[in-house]
Short mmCIF file of C-alpha atoms and ligand atoms in Angstrom, two decimals:
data_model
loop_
_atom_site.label_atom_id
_atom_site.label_comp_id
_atom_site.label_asym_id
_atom_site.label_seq_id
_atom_site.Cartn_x
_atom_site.Cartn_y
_atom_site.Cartn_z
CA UNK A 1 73.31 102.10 92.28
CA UNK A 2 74.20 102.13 95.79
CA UNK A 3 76.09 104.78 97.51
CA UNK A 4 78.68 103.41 99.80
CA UNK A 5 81.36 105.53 102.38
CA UNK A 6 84.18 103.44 103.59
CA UNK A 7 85.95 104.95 106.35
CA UNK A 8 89.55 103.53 107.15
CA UNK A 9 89.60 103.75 103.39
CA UNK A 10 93.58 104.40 103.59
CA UNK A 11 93.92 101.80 105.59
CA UNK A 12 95.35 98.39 104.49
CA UNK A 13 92.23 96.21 104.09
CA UNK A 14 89.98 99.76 103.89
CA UNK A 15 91.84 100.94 100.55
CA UNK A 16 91.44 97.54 99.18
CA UNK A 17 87.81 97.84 99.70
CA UNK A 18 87.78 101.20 98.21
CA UNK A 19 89.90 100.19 95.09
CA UNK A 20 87.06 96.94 94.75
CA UNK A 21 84.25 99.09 95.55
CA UNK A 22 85.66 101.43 92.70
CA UNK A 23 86.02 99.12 90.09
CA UNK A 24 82.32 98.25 90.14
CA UNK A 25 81.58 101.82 89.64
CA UNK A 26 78.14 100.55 87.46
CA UNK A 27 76.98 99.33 91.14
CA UNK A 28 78.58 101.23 93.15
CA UNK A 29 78.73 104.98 94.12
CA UNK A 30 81.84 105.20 96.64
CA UNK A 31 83.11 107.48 98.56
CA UNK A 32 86.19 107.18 100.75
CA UNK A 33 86.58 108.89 104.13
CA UNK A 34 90.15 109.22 105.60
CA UNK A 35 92.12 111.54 107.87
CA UNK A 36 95.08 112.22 105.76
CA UNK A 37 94.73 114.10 102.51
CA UNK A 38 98.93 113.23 101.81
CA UNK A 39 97.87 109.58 102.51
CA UNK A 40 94.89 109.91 99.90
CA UNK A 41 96.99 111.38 97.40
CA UNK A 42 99.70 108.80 97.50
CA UNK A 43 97.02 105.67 97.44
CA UNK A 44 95.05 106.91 95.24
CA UNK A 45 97.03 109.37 93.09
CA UNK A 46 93.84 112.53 93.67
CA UNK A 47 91.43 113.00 96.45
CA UNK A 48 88.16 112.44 94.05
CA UNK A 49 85.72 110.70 96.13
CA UNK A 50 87.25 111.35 99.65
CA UNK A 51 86.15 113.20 102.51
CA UNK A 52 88.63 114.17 104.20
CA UNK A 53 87.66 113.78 108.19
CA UNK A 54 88.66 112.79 111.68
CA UNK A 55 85.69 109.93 113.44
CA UNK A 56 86.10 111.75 116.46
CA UNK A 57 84.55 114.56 114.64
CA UNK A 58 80.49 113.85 114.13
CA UNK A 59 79.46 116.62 111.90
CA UNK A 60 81.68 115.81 109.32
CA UNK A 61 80.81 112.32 110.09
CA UNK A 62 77.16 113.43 109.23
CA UNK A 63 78.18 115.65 106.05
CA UNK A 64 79.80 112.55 104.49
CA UNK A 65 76.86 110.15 105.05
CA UNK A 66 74.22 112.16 103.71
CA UNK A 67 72.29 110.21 100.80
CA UNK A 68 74.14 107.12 101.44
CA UNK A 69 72.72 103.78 101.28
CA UNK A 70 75.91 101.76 103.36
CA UNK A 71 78.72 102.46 105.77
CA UNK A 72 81.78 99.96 105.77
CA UNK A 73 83.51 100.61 108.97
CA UNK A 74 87.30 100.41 108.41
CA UNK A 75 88.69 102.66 110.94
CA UNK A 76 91.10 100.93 113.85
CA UNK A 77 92.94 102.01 116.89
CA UNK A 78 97.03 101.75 115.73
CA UNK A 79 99.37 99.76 118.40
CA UNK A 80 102.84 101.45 118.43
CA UNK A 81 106.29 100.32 118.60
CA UNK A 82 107.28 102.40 121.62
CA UNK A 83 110.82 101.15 121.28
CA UNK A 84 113.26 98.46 119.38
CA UNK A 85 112.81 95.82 122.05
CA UNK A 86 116.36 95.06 124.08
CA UNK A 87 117.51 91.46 123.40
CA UNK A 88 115.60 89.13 124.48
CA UNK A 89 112.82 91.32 125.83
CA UNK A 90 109.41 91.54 124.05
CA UNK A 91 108.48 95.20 122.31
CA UNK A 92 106.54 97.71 124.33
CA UNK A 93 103.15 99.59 122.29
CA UNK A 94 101.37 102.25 123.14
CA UNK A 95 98.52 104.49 121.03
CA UNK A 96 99.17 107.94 119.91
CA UNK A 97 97.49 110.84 122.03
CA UNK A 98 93.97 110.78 122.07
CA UNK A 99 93.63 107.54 119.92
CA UNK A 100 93.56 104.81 121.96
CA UNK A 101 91.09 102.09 121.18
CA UNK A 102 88.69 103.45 123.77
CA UNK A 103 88.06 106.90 121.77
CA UNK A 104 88.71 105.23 118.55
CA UNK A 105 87.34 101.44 117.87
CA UNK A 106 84.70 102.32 121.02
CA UNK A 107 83.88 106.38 120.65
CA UNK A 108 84.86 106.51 117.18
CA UNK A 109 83.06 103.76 115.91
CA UNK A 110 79.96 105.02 118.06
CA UNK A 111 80.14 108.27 116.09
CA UNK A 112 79.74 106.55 112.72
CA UNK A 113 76.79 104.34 114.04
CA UNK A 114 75.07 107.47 115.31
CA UNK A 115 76.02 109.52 112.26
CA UNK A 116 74.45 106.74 109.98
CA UNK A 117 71.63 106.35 112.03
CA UNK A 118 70.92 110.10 111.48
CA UNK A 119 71.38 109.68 107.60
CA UNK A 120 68.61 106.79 107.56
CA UNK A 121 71.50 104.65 106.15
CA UNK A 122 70.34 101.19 105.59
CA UNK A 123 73.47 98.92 106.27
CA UNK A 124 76.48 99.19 108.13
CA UNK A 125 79.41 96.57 107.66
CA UNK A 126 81.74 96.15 110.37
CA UNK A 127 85.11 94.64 110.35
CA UNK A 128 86.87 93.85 113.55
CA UNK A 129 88.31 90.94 114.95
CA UNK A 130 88.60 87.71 116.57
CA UNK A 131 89.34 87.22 120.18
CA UNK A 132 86.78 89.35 121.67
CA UNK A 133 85.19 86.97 124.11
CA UNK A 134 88.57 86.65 125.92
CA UNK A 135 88.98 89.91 127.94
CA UNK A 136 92.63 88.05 128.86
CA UNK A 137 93.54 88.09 125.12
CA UNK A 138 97.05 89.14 124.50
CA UNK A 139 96.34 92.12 122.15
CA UNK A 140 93.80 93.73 125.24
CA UNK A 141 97.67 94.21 126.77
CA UNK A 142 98.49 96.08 124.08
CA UNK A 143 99.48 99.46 125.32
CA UNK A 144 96.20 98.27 127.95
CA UNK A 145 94.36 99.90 125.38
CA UNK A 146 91.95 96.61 125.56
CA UNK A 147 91.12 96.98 122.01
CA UNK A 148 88.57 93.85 121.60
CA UNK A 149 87.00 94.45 124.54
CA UNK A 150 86.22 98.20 123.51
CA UNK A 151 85.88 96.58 119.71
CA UNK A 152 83.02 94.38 121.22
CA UNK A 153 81.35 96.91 122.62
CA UNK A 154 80.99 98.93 119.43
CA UNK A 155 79.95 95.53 118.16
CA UNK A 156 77.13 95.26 120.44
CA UNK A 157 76.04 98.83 120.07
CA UNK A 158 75.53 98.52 116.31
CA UNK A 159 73.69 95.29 116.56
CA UNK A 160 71.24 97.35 118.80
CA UNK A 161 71.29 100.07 116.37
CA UNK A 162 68.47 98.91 114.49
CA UNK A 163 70.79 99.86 111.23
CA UNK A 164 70.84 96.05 109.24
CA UNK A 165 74.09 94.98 109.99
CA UNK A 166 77.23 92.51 108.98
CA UNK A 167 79.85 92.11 111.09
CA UNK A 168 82.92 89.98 110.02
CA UNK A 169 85.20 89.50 113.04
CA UNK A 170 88.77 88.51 111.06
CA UNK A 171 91.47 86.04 112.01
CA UNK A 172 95.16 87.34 111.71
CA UNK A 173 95.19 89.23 108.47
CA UNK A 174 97.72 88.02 105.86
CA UNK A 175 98.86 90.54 103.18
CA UNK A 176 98.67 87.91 100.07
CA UNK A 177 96.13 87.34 97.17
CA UNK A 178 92.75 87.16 97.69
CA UNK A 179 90.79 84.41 95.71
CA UNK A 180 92.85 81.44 96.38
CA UNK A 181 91.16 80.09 99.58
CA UNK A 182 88.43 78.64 101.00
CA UNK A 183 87.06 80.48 103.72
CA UNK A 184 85.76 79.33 106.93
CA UNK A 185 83.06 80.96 109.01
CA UNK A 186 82.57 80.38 113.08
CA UNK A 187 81.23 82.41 116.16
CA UNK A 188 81.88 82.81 119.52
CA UNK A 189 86.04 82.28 118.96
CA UNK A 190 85.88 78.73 118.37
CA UNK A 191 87.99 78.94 115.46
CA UNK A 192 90.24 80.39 117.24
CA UNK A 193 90.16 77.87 120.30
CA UNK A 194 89.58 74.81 118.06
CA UNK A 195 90.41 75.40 114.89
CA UNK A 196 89.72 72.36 112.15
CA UNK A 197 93.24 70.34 111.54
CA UNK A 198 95.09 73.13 113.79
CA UNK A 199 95.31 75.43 110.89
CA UNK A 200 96.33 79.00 111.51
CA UNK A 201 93.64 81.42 112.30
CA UNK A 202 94.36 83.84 109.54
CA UNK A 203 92.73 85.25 106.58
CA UNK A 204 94.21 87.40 103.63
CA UNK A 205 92.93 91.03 103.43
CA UNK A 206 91.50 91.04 100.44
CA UNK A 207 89.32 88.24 100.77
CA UNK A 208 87.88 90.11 104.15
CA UNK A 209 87.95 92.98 101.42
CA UNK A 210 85.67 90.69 98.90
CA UNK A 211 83.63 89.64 101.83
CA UNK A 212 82.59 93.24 102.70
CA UNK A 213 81.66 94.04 98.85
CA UNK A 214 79.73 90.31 98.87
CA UNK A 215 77.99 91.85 102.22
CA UNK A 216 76.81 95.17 100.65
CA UNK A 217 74.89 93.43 97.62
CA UNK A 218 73.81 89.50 99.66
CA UNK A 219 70.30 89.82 101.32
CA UNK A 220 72.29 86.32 103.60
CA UNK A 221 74.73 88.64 105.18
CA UNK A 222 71.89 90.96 106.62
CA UNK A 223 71.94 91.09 110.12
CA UNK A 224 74.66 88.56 110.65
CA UNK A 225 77.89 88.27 112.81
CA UNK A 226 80.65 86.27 112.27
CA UNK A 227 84.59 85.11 112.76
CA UNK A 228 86.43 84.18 109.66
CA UNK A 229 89.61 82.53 108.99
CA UNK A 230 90.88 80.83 105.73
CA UNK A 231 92.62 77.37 105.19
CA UNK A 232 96.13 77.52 104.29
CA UNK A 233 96.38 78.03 99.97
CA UNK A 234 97.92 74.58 99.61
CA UNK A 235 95.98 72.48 101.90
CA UNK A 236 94.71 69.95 99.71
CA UNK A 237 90.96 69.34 101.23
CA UNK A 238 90.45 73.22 100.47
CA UNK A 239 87.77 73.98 97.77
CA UNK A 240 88.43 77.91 97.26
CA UNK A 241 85.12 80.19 98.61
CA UNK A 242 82.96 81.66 95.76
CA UNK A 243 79.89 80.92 96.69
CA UNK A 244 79.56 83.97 99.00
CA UNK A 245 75.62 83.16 99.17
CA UNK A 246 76.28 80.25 100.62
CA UNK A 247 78.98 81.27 102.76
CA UNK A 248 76.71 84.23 104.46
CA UNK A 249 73.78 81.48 104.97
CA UNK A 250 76.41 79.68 107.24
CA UNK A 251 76.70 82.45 109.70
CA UNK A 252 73.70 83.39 112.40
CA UNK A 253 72.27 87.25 113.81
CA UNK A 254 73.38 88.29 117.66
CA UNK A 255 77.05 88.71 118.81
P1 NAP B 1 94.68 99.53 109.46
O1 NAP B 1 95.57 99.46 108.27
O2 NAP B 1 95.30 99.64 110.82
O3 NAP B 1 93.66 100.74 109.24
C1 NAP B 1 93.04 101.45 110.26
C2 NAP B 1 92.47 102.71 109.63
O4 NAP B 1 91.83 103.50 110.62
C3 NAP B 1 93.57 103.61 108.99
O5 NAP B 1 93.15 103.95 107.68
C4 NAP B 1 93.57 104.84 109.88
O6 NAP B 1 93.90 106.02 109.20
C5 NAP B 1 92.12 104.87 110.31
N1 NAP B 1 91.94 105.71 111.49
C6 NAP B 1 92.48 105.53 112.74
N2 NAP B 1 92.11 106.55 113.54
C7 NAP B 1 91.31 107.38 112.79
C8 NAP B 1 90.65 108.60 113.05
N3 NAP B 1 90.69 109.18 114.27
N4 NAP B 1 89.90 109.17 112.06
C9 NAP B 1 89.85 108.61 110.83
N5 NAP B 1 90.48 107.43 110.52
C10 NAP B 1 91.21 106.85 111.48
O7 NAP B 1 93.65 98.30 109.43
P2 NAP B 1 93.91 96.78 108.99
O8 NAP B 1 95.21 96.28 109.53
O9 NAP B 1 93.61 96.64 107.56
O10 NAP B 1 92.77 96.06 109.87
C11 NAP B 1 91.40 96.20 109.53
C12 NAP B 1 90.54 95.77 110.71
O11 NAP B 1 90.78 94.39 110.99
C13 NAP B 1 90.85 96.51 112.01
O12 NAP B 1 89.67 96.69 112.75
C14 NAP B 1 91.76 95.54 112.74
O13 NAP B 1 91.73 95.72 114.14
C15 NAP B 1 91.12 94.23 112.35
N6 NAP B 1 91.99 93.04 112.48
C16 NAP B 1 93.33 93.11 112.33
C17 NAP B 1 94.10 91.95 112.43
C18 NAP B 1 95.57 91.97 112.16
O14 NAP B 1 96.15 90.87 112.07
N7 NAP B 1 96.19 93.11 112.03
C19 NAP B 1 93.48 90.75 112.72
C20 NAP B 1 92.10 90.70 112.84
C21 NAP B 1 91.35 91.85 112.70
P3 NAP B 1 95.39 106.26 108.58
O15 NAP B 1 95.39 105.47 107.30
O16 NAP B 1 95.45 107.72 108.37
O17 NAP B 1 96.37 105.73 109.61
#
């Protein structure tokens, strides 16, 4: 039995991690670790298994990892509409006070590396995202809260942890089934610069979601990095991913 906290576990792709992680309650121990006890309740219908917590906050941070065996790392900076965009003029985002990705998907993630560190955790997996090697990537202009580039960095600080790690940098995340796809692993954003047949760099979230419960229980996804995208559902060459095994062997150690 393994005892896993998920933080960004109200989240889109983090509750459907929790819900997964849940159902396998004979392998699983899970606890979910989220900021908003009203957000909790309305997911989840009670607060069972939740602590409730800011990132920014490391003591609580260490509270909720003590006896665990993994960390999934959910949590994200949020862009925000700053205003309906006029006609013909492209929306404005910023971040909320005090959350830009800096202090969250840089500081914030820091604090749950250190705080699992400190609870002798064994493995930490990371979700982010694709695009990081591009410090001209559109979504770095977002609000110039430079969100990959500060995502990186939390990237490369876990891989120099020491704490076994997976991290599974995501294409544009879709909100249909999971299960229905097969999914294709790269590195260094050439998926995203070349992708095979010009298909769309996206991936649903729940098969990121299955890939992060196939990474707590796979000795292949230990200490590995990767991008991920999916091929379309009705592309015809596809032959739908459920080999995870295999899929993890695929993908290499290092940023
Ligand atoms: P999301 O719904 O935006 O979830 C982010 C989570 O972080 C939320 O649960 C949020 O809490 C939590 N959070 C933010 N600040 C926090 C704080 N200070 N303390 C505690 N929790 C905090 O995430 P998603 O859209 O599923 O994306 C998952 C990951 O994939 C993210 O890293 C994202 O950047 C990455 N990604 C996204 C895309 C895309 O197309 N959107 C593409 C590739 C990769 P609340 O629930 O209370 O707001």
């Amino acid at each position: 039995m393994k005892k896993v906290l998920v933080t960004g576990a109200t989240g889109k792709t983090g509750s459907l991690v929790l819900k997964k992680l849940l159902q396998r309650s004979d392998q699983f121990n899970t606890i979910g670790f989220a900021r908003s006890r009203e957000k909790v309740q309305e997911l989840f219908d009670s607060t069972e298994n939740f602590v409730i917590g800011d990132i920014k906050d490391q003591a609580i941070l260490e509270s909720a990892l003590k006896g665990c065996d993994s960390l999934v790392i959910l949590t994200s900076a949020i862009p925000r509409m700053k205003a309906p965009p006029q006609p013909g003029k492209r929306p404005e985002f910023d971040f909320a006070p005090d959350s830009y990705p800096e202090v969250i998907d840089w500081l914030g993630q820091k604090n749950q590396i250190d705080a699992a560190k400190k609870a002798q955790v064994k493995q930490i997996v990371l979700v982010g995202s694709m695009g990081g090697t591009n410090p001209n990537h559109p979504l770095n202009s977002l609000g110039n809260g430079n969100i990959l580039i500060w995502k990186r960095k939390a990237e490369a600080y876990l891989i120099d942890s020491g704490i076994n790690y997976t991290i599974i940098r995501a294409g544009g995340l879709l909100d249909e089934p999971g299960g229905k796809r097969e999914l294709l692993v790269g590195k260094d954003d050439k998926l995203l610069t070349n992708p095979p047949n010009g298909i769309k760099t996206s991936i649903p979230r729940a098969d990121v979601a299955e890939l992060v419960v196939q990474a707590l229980t796979c000795d292949e996804a230990i200490n590995k990095a990767f991008d991920v995208i999916s091929k379309p559902e009705d592309d015809p060459s596809a032959v739908i991913t459920s080999d995870f095994k295999n899929l993890f062997s695929q993908t290499t150690s290092g940023l």
